[in-house]
Amino acid sequence: MDAFGWVVVASVTATTVVLIVLAPRIKRDQLRKQLDGTAGGSLAGVGSGFDSVWRPSAEEAHAAWEAQVEMPAPAPSPGDKGRIEDGRLVIRIDERG
């Protein structure tokens, strides 16, 4: 083998060893991001596009779940007073039933 071949083999071997050594840390960081809710990169939204084409029932189930989770805020009336506190709009939701 020539010198270039040895450099390529050494680079591949070194990269493999480094990835094996760092694998637990990479996995731990990925798990932390998932638990924090910050996981997902620039391709995170691609899955929903595939769901809408190949699994429309999953897309419909996700839309129904989002509709249940989101709570609309009540619209303020013109006569309402005291809805702005310290320069911020305050919306109080009464628990009924």
CSV table of C-alpha atoms in Angstrom, one decimal, residues 2-92:
chain,number,residue,atom,x,y,z
A,2,ASP,CA,1.2,3.5,-0.7
A,3,ALA,CA,1.3,6.4,1.7
A,4,PHE,CA,-2.1,7.8,0.6
A,5,GLY,CA,-3.7,4.4,1.4
A,6,TRP,CA,-2.2,4.3,4.9
A,7,VAL,CA,-3.5,7.8,5.5
A,8,VAL,CA,-7.0,6.8,4.5
A,9,VAL,CA,-7.0,3.7,6.6
A,10,ALA,CA,-5.6,5.5,9.6
A,11,SER,CA,-8.3,8.3,9.2
A,12,VAL,CA,-11.1,5.8,9.0
A,13,THR,CA,-9.8,3.9,12.0
A,14,ALA,CA,-9.4,7.0,14.1
A,15,THR,CA,-12.9,8.3,13.1
A,16,THR,CA,-14.4,4.9,14.1
A,17,VAL,CA,-12.6,4.9,17.4
A,18,VAL,CA,-13.7,8.4,18.2
A,19,LEU,CA,-17.3,7.7,17.4
A,20,ILE,CA,-17.3,4.6,19.5
A,21,VAL,CA,-15.8,6.5,22.4
A,22,LEU,CA,-18.3,9.4,22.1
A,23,ALA,CA,-21.4,7.3,21.4
A,24,PRO,CA,-22.7,7.3,25.0
A,25,ARG,CA,-22.3,11.0,25.3
A,26,ILE,CA,-24.1,11.6,21.9
A,27,LYS,CA,-26.9,9.3,23.0
A,28,ARG,CA,-27.2,11.0,26.4
A,29,ASP,CA,-27.4,14.4,24.7
A,30,GLN,CA,-30.0,13.2,22.3
A,31,LEU,CA,-32.1,11.8,25.1
A,32,ARG,CA,-31.8,15.0,27.1
A,33,LYS,CA,-33.0,17.0,24.0
A,34,GLN,CA,-36.0,14.6,23.6
A,35,LEU,CA,-37.0,15.0,27.3
A,36,ASP,CA,-36.6,18.8,27.0
A,37,GLY,CA,-38.7,18.9,23.9
A,38,THR,CA,-35.9,20.5,21.9
A,39,ALA,CA,-35.0,17.5,19.7
A,40,GLY,CA,-35.5,17.8,16.0
A,41,GLY,CA,-33.5,19.5,13.4
A,42,SER,CA,-34.2,21.0,10.1
A,43,LEU,CA,-35.6,17.8,8.8
A,44,ALA,CA,-38.0,17.3,11.7
A,45,GLY,CA,-41.1,18.4,9.7
A,46,VAL,CA,-40.4,16.0,6.8
A,47,GLY,CA,-42.1,13.2,8.8
A,48,SER,CA,-45.4,15.0,8.9
A,49,GLY,CA,-45.4,15.4,5.2
A,50,PHE,CA,-44.8,11.7,4.7
A,51,ASP,CA,-47.6,11.0,7.2
A,52,SER,CA,-50.1,13.1,5.3
A,53,VAL,CA,-49.3,11.1,2.1
A,54,TRP,CA,-48.7,7.6,3.3
A,55,ARG,CA,-50.7,7.5,6.6
A,56,PRO,CA,-53.6,10.0,6.3
A,57,SER,CA,-55.2,8.5,9.5
A,58,ALA,CA,-52.1,9.5,11.5
A,59,GLU,CA,-52.3,13.0,10.1
A,60,GLU,CA,-56.0,13.2,11.1
A,61,ALA,CA,-55.3,11.8,14.5
A,62,HIS,CA,-52.6,14.4,15.1
A,63,ALA,CA,-54.9,17.2,13.9
A,64,ALA,CA,-57.6,16.0,16.4
A,65,TRP,CA,-55.0,15.9,19.2
A,66,GLU,CA,-53.9,19.4,18.5
A,67,ALA,CA,-57.5,20.6,18.5
A,68,GLN,CA,-58.0,19.1,21.9
A,69,VAL,CA,-54.8,20.5,23.4
A,70,GLU,CA,-55.2,24.1,22.2
A,71,MET,CA,-57.6,26.2,24.2
A,72,PRO,CA,-59.0,29.3,22.6
A,73,ALA,CA,-58.8,32.4,24.7
A,74,PRO,CA,-61.9,34.4,25.3
A,75,ALA,CA,-62.2,37.6,23.2
A,76,PRO,CA,-62.2,40.8,25.3
A,77,SER,CA,-65.4,42.9,25.3
A,78,PRO,CA,-65.2,46.7,24.8
A,79,GLY,CA,-66.5,47.3,28.3
A,80,ASP,CA,-64.0,45.0,30.1
A,81,LYS,CA,-61.7,46.8,32.5
A,82,GLY,CA,-58.6,45.6,34.3
A,83,ARG,CA,-57.4,43.3,31.6
A,84,ILE,CA,-54.1,45.0,31.2
A,85,GLU,CA,-51.7,44.7,34.2
A,86,ASP,CA,-48.3,46.3,34.1
A,87,GLY,CA,-48.6,46.7,30.3
A,88,ARG,CA,-49.5,43.1,29.7
A,89,LEU,CA,-52.8,41.7,28.6
A,90,VAL,CA,-54.1,39.3,31.2
A,91,ILE,CA,-56.6,36.6,30.3
A,92,ARG,CA,-58.2,34.7,33.2
